[in-house]
PDB file of C-alpha atoms in Angstrom:
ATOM      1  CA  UNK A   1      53.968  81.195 230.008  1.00 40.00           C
ATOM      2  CA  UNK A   2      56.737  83.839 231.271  1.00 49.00           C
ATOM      3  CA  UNK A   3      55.156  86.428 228.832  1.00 49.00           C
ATOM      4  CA  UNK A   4      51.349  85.875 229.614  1.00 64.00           C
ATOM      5  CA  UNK A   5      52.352  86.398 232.946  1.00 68.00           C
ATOM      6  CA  UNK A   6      54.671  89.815 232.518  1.00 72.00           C
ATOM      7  CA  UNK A   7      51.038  90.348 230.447  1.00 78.00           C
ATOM      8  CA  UNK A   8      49.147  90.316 233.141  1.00 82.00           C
ATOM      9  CA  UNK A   9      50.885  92.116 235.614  1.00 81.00           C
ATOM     10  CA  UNK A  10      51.054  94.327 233.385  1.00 85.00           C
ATOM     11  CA  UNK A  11      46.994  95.097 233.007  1.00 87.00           C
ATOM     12  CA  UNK A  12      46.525  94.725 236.740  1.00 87.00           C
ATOM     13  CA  UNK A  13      49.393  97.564 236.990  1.00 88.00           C
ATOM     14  CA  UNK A  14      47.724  99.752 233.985  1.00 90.00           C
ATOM     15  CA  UNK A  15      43.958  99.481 236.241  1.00 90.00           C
ATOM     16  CA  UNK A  16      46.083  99.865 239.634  1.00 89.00           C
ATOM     17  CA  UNK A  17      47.695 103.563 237.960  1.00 90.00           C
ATOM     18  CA  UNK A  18      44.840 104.982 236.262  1.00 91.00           C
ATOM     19  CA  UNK A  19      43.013 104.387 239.723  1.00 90.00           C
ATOM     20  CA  UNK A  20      45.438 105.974 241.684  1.00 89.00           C
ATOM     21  CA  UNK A  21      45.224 109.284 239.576  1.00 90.00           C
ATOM     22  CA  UNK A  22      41.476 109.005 240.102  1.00 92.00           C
ATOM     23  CA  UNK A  23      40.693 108.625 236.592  1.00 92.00           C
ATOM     24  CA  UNK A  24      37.680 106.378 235.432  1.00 92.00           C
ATOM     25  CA  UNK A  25      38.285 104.379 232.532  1.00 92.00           C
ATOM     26  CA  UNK A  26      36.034 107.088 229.958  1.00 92.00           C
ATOM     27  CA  UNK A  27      38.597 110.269 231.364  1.00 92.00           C
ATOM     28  CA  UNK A  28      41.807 108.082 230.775  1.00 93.00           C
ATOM     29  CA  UNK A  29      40.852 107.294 227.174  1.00 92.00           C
ATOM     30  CA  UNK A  30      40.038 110.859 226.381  1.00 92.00           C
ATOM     31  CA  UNK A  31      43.743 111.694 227.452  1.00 92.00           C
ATOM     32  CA  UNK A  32      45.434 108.730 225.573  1.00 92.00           C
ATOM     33  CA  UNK A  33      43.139 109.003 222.662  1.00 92.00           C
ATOM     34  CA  UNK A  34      41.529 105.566 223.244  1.00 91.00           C
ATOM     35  CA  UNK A  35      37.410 104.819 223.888  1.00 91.00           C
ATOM     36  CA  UNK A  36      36.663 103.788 227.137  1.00 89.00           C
ATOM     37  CA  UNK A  37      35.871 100.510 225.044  1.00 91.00           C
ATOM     38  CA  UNK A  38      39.327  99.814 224.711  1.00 91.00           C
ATOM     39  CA  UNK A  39      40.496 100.884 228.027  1.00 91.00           C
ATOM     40  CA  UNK A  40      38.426  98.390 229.218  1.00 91.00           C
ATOM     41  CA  UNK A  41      39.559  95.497 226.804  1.00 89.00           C
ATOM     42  CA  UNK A  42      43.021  96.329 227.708  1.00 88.00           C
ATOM     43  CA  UNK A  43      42.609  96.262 230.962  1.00 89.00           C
ATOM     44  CA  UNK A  44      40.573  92.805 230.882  1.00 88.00           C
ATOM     45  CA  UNK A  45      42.388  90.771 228.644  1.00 84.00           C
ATOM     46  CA  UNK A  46      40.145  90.701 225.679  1.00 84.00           C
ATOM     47  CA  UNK A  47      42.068  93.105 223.949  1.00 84.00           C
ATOM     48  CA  UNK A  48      46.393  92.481 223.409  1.00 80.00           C
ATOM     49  CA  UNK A  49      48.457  95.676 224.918  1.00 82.00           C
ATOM     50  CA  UNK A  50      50.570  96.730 221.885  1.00 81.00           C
ATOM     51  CA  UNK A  51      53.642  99.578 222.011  1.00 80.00           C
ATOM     52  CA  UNK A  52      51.222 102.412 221.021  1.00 85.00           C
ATOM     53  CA  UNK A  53      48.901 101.907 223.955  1.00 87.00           C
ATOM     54  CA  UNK A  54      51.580 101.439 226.115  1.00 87.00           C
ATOM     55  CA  UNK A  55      53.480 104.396 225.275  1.00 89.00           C
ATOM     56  CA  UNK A  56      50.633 106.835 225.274  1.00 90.00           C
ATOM     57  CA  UNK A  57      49.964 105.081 229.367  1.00 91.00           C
ATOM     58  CA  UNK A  58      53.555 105.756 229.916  1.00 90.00           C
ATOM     59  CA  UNK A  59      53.268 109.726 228.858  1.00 91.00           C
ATOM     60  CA  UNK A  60      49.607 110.189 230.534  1.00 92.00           C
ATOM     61  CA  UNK A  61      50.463 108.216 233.967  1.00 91.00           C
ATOM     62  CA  UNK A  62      54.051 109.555 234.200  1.00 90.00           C
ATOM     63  CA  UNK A  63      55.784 106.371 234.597  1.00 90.00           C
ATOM     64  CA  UNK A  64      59.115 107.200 232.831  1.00 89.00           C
ATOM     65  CA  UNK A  65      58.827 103.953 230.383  1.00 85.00           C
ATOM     66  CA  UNK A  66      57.915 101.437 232.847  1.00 86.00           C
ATOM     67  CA  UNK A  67      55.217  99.745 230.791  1.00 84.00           C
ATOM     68  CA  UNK A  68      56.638  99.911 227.452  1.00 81.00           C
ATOM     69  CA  UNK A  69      59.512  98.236 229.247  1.00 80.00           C
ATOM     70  CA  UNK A  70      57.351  95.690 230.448  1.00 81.00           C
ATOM     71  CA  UNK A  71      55.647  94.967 227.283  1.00 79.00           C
ATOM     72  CA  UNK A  72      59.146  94.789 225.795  1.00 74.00           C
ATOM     73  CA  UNK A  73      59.527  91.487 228.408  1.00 73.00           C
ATOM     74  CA  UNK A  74      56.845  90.273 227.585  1.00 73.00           C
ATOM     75  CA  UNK A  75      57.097  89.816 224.034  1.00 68.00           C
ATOM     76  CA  UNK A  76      60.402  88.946 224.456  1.00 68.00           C
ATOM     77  CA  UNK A  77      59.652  86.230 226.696  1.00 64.00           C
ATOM     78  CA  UNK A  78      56.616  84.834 224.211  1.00 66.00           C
ATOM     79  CA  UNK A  79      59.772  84.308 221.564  1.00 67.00           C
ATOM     80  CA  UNK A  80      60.905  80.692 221.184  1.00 66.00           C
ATOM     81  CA  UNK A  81      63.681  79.716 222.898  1.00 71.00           C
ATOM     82  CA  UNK A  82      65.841  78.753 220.510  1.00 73.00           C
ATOM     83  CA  UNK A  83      65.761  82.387 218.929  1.00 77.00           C
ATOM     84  CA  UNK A  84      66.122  84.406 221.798  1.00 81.00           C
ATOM     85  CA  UNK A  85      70.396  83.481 221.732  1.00 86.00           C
ATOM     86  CA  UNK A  86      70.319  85.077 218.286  1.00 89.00           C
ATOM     87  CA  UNK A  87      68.085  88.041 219.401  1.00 87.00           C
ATOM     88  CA  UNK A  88      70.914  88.825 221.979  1.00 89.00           C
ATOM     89  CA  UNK A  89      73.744  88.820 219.076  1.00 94.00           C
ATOM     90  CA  UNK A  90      71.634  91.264 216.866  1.00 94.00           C
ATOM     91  CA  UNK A  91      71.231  93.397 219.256  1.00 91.00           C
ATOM     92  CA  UNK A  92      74.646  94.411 220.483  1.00 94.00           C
ATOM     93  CA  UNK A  93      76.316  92.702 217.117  1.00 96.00           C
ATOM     94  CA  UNK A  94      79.018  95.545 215.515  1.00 97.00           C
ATOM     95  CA  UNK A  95      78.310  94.052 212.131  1.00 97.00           C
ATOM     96  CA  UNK A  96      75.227  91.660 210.626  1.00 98.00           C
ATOM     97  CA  UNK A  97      74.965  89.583 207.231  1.00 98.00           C
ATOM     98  CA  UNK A  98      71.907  88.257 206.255  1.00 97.00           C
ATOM     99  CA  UNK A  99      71.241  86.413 203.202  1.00 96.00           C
ATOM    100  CA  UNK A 100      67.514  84.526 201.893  1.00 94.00           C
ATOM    101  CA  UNK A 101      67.151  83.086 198.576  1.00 92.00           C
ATOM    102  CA  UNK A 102      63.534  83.984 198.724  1.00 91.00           C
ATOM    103  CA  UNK A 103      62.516  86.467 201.112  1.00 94.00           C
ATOM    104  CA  UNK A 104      63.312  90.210 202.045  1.00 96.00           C
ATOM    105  CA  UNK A 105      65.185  89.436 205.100  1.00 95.00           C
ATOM    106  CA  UNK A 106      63.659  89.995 208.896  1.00 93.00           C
ATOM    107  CA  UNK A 107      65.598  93.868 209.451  1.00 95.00           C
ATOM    108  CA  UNK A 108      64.457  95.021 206.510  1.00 97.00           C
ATOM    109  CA  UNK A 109      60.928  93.868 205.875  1.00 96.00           C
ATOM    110  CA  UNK A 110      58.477  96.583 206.067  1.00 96.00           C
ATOM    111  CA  UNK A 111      55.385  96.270 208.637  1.00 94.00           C
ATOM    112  CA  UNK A 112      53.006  94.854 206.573  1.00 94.00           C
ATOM    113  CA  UNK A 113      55.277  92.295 204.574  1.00 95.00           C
ATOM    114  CA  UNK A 114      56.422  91.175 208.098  1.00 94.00           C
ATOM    115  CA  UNK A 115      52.379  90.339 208.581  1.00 93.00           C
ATOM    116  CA  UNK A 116      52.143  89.132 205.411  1.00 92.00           C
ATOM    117  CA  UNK A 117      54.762  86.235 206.191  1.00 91.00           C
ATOM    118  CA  UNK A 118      53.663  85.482 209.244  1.00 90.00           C
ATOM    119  CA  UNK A 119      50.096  84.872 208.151  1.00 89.00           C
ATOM    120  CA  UNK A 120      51.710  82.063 205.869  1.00 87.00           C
ATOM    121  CA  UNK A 121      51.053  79.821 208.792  1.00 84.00           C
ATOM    122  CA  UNK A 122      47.283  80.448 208.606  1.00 84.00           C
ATOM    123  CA  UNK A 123      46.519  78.223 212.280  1.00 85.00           C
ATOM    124  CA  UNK A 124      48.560  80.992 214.166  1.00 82.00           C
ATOM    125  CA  UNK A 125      46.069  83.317 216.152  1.00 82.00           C
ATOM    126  CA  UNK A 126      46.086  87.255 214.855  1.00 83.00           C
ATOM    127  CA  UNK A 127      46.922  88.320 218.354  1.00 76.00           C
ATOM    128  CA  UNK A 128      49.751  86.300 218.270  1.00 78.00           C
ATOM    129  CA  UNK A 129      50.767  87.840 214.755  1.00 84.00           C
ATOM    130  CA  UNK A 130      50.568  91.087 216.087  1.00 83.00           C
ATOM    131  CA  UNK A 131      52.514  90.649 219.016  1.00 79.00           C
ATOM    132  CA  UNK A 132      55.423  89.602 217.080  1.00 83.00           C
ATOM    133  CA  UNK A 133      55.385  92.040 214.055  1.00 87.00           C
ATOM    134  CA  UNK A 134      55.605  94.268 217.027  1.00 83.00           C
ATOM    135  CA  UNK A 135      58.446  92.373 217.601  1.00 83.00           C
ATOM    136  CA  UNK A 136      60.424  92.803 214.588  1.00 88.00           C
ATOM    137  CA  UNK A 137      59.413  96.130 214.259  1.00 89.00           C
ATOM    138  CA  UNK A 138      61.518  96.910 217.798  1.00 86.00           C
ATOM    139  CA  UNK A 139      64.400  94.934 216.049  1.00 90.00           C
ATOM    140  CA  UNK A 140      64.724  96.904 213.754  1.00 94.00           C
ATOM    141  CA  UNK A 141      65.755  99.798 215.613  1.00 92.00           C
ATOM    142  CA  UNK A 142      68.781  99.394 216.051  1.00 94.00           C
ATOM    143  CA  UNK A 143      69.230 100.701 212.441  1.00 96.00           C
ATOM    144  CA  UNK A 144      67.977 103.914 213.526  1.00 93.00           C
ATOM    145  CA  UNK A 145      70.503 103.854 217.189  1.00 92.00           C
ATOM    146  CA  UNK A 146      73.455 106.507 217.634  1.00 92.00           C
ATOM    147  CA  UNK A 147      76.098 103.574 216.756  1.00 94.00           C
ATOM    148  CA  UNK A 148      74.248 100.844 214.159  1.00 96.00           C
ATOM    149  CA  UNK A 149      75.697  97.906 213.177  1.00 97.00           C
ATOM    150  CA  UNK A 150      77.082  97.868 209.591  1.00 98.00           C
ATOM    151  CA  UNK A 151      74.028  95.394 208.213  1.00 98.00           C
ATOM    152  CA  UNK A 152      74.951  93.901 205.017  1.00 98.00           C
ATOM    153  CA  UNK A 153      72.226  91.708 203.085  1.00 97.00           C
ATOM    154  CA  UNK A 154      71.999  89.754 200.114  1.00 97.00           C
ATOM    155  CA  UNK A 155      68.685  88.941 198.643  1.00 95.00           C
ATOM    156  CA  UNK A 156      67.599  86.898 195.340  1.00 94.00           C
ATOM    157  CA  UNK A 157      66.313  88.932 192.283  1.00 94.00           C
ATOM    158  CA  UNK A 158      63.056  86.747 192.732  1.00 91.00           C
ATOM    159  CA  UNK A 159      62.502  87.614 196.048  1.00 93.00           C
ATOM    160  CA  UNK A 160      62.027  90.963 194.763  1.00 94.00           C
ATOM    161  CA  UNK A 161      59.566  90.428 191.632  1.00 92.00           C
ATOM    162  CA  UNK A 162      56.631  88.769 193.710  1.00 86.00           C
ATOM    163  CA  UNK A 163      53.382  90.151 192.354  1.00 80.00           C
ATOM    164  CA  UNK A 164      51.831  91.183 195.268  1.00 82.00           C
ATOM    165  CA  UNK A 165      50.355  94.765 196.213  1.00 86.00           C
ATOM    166  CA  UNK A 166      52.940  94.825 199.309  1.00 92.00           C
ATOM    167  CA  UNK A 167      55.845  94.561 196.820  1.00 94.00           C
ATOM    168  CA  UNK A 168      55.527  98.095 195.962  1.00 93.00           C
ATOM    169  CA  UNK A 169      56.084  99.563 199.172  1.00 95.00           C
ATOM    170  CA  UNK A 170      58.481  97.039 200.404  1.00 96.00           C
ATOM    171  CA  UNK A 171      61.136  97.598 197.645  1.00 96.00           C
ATOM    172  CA  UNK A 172      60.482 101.552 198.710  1.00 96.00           C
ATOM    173  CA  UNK A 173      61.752 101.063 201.920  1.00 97.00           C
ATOM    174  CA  UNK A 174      64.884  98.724 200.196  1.00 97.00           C
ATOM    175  CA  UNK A 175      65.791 101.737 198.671  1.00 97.00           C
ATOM    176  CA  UNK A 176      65.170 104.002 201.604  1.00 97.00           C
ATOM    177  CA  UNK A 177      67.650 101.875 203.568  1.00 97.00           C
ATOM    178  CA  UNK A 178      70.366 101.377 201.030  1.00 97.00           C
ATOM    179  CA  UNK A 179      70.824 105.507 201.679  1.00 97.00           C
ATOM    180  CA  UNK A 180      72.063 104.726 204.554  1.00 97.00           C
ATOM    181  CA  UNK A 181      76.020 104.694 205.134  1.00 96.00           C
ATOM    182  CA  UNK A 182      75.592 101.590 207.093  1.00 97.00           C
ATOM    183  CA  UNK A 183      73.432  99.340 205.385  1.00 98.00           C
ATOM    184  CA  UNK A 184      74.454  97.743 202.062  1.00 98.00           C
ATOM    185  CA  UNK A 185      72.106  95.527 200.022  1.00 98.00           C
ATOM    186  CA  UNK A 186      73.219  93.085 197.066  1.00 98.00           C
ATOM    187  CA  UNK A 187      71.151  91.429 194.753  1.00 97.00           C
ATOM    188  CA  UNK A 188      72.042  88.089 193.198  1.00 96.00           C
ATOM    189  CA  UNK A 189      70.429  88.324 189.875  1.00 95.00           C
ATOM    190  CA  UNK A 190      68.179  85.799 187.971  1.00 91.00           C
ATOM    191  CA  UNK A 191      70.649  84.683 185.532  1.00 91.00           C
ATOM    192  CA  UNK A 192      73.295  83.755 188.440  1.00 90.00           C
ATOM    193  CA  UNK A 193      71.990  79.997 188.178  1.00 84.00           C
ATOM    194  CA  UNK A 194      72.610  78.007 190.523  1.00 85.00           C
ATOM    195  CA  UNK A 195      74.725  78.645 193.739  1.00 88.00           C
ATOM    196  CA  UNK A 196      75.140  77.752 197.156  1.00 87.00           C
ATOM    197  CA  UNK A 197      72.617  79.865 198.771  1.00 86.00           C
ATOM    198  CA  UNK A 198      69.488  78.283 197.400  1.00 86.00           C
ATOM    199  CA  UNK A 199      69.839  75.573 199.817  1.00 88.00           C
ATOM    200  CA  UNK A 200      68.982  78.295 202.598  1.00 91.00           C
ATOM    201  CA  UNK A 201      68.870  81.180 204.342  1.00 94.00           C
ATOM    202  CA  UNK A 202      71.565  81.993 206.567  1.00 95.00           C
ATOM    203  CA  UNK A 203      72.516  84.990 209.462  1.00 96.00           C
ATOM    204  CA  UNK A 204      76.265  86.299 210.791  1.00 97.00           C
ATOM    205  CA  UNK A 205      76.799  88.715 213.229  1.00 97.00           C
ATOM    206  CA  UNK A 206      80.314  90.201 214.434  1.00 97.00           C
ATOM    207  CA  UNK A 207      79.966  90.774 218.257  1.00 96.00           C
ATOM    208  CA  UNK A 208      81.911  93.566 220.333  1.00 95.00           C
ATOM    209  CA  UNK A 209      84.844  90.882 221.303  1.00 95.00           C
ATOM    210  CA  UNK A 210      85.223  89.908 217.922  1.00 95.00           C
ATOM    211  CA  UNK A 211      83.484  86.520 218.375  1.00 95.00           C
ATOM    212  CA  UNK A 212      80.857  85.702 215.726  1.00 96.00           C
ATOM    213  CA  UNK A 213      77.395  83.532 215.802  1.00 96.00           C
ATOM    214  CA  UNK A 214      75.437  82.467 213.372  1.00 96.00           C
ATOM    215  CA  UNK A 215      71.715  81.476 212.508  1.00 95.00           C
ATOM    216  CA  UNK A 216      70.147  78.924 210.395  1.00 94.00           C
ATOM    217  CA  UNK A 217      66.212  78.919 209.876  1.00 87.00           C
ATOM    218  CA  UNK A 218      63.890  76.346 208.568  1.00 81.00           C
ATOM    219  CA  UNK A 219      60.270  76.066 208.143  1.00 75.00           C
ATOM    220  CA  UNK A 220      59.981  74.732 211.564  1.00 71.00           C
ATOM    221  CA  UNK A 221      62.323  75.999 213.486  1.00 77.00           C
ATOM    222  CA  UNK A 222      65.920  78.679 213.685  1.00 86.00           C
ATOM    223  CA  UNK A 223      69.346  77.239 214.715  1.00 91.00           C
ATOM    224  CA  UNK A 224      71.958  78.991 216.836  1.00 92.00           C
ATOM    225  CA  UNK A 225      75.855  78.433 215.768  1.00 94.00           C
ATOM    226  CA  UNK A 226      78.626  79.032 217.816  1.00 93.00           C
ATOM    227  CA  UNK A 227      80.936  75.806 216.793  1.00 94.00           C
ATOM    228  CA  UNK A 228      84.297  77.295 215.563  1.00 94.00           C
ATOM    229  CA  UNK A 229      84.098  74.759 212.332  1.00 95.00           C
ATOM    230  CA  UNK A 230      80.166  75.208 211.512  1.00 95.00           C
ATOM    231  CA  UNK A 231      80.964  79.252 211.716  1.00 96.00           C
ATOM    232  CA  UNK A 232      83.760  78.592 209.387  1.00 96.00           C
ATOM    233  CA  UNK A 233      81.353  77.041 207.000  1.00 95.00           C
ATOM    234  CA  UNK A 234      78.654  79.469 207.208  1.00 95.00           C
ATOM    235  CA  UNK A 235      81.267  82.145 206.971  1.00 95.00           C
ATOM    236  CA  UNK A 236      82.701  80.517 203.471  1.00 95.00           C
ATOM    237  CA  UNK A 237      79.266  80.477 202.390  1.00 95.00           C
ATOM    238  CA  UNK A 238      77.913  83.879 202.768  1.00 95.00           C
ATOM    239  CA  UNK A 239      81.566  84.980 200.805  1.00 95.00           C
ATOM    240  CA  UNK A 240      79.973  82.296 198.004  1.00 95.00           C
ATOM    241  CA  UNK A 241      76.766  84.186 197.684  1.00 94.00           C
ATOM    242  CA  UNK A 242      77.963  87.614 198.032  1.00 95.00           C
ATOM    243  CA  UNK A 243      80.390  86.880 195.288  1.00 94.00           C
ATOM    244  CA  UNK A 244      77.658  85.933 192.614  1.00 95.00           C
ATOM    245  CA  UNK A 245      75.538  89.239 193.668  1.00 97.00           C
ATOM    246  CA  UNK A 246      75.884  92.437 191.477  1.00 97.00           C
ATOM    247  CA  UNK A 247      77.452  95.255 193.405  1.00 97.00           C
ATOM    248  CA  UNK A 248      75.374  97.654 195.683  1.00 96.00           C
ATOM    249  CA  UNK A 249      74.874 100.637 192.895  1.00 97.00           C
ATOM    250  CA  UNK A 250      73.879  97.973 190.387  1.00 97.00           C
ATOM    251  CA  UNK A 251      71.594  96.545 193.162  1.00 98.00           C
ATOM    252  CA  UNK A 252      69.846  99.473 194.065  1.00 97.00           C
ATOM    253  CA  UNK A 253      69.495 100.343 189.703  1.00 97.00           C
ATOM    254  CA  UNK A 254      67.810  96.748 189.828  1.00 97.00           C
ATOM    255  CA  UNK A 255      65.887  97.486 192.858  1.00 97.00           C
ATOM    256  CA  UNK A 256      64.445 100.922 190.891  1.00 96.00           C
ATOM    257  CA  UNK A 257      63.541  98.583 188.010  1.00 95.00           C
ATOM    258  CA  UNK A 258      61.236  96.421 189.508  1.00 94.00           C
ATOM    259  CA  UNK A 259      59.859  99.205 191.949  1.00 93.00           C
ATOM    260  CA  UNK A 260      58.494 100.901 188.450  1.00 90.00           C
ATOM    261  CA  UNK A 261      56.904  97.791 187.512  1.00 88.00           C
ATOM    262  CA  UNK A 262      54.561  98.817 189.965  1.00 82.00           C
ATOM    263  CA  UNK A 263      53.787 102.068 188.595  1.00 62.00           C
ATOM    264  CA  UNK A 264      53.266 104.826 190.861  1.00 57.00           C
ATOM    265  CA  UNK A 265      52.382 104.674 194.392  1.00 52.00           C
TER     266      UNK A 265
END
């Protein structure tokens, strides 16, 4: 309810500033690159304000940020409860260690992969979907920030073979990321057998005091930790399923393998 309502203040704000520069809905399109169509659709509801829109306002109505701020709110305050605690750690965290037996994991899924697993719940409206692939997308910035976290992740060798036509791409940007100083990525290979991680997916961050929190997903909801034993646990666990995954130069090597499965792109 919070986020429908930073929503629409902030379409009654977007009609109250294009008014007050005297531009009709047509005019303001033509200078954000947007049909009057959509101006209107924004600015009426039937249409969901994403980050591009709301940047291009920002620049044309000279208001230094203020709605891409506001749309930041708002999608954070559409987030479930229970995640928003974990959203906080990630974002100021000085280190984060993810690790999912069958997915790429959240900071490093590409756009359309994040869509892709979101659509798995096929009852959630497309506006909705949007909204928070937007979401992860702004995440995932803080890869790109002056200081980034060091983000390690582990991922399973199947995770990484689906045959599907966003694999191709997605294991692109793996290997896009592992260049980076700060981000390492391990892969536990198919002949590992069984370990410890297939019974889930699992999230550490190091905050700036040294204190740590942890996250535990499921298919209905996500789990903050911050119990001193449970952290010890989850802590003894990600060492378990780091230790079975191949280093991060044979990672990437495997990572190059599969990508020319795909042929080229």
């Amino acid at each position: 309810m919070e986020g429908e309502q930073t929503t629409d203040l902030i379409r009654l704000q977007l009609r109250r500033q294009r008014a007050l520069t005297g531009m009709n809905q047509e005019e303001f399109g033509r200078r954000t690159r947007f049909s009057a169509s959509t101006v209107s659709a924004v600015e009426t509801g039937t249409r969901e304000i994403d980050l591009p829109y709301a940047s291009r306002a920002d620049e044309i109505l000279e208001t230094g940020g203020l709605f891409q701020s506001l749309l930041k709110m708002a999608q954070r305050d559409e987030l479930p409860s229970w995640f928003k605690p974990w959203l906080d750690a990630e974002a100021v965290a000085r280190q984060l260690r993810y690790f999912h037996p069958t997915l790429i994991p959240g900071l490093l899924q590409t756009e359309r992969y994040t869509r892709t697993v979101l659509r798995f719940d096929d009852t959630r409206p497309e506006a909705e979907i949007e909204q928070q692939v937007s979401s992860r997308l702004e995440r995932q910035k803080i890869l790109a920030r002056e200081r980034p976290p060091q983000v390690i992740a582990v991922m399973d060798e199947r995770a990484l073979r689906l045959r599907d036509a966003i694999m191709a791409e997605q294991l692109a940007h793996l290997l896009r990321l592992a260049e980076l100083p700060h981000v390492h990525i391990h892969v536990i290979p198919a002949d590992a057998g069984l370990h410890v991680g297939l019974s889930g997916p699992l999230a550490l961050a190091l905050l700036p005091d040294g204190s740590r929190v942890g996250y535990l997903e499921n298919q209905l909801a996500g789990e903050v930790v911050n119990a001193e034993d449970a952290l010890t646990t989850l802590q003894a666990r990600w060492e378990s399923v780091r230790g079975v995954a191949l280093p991060q130069a044979s990672s990437v090597a495997l990572i190059k393998e599969v990508e020319s499965l795909h042929g080229p792109q």
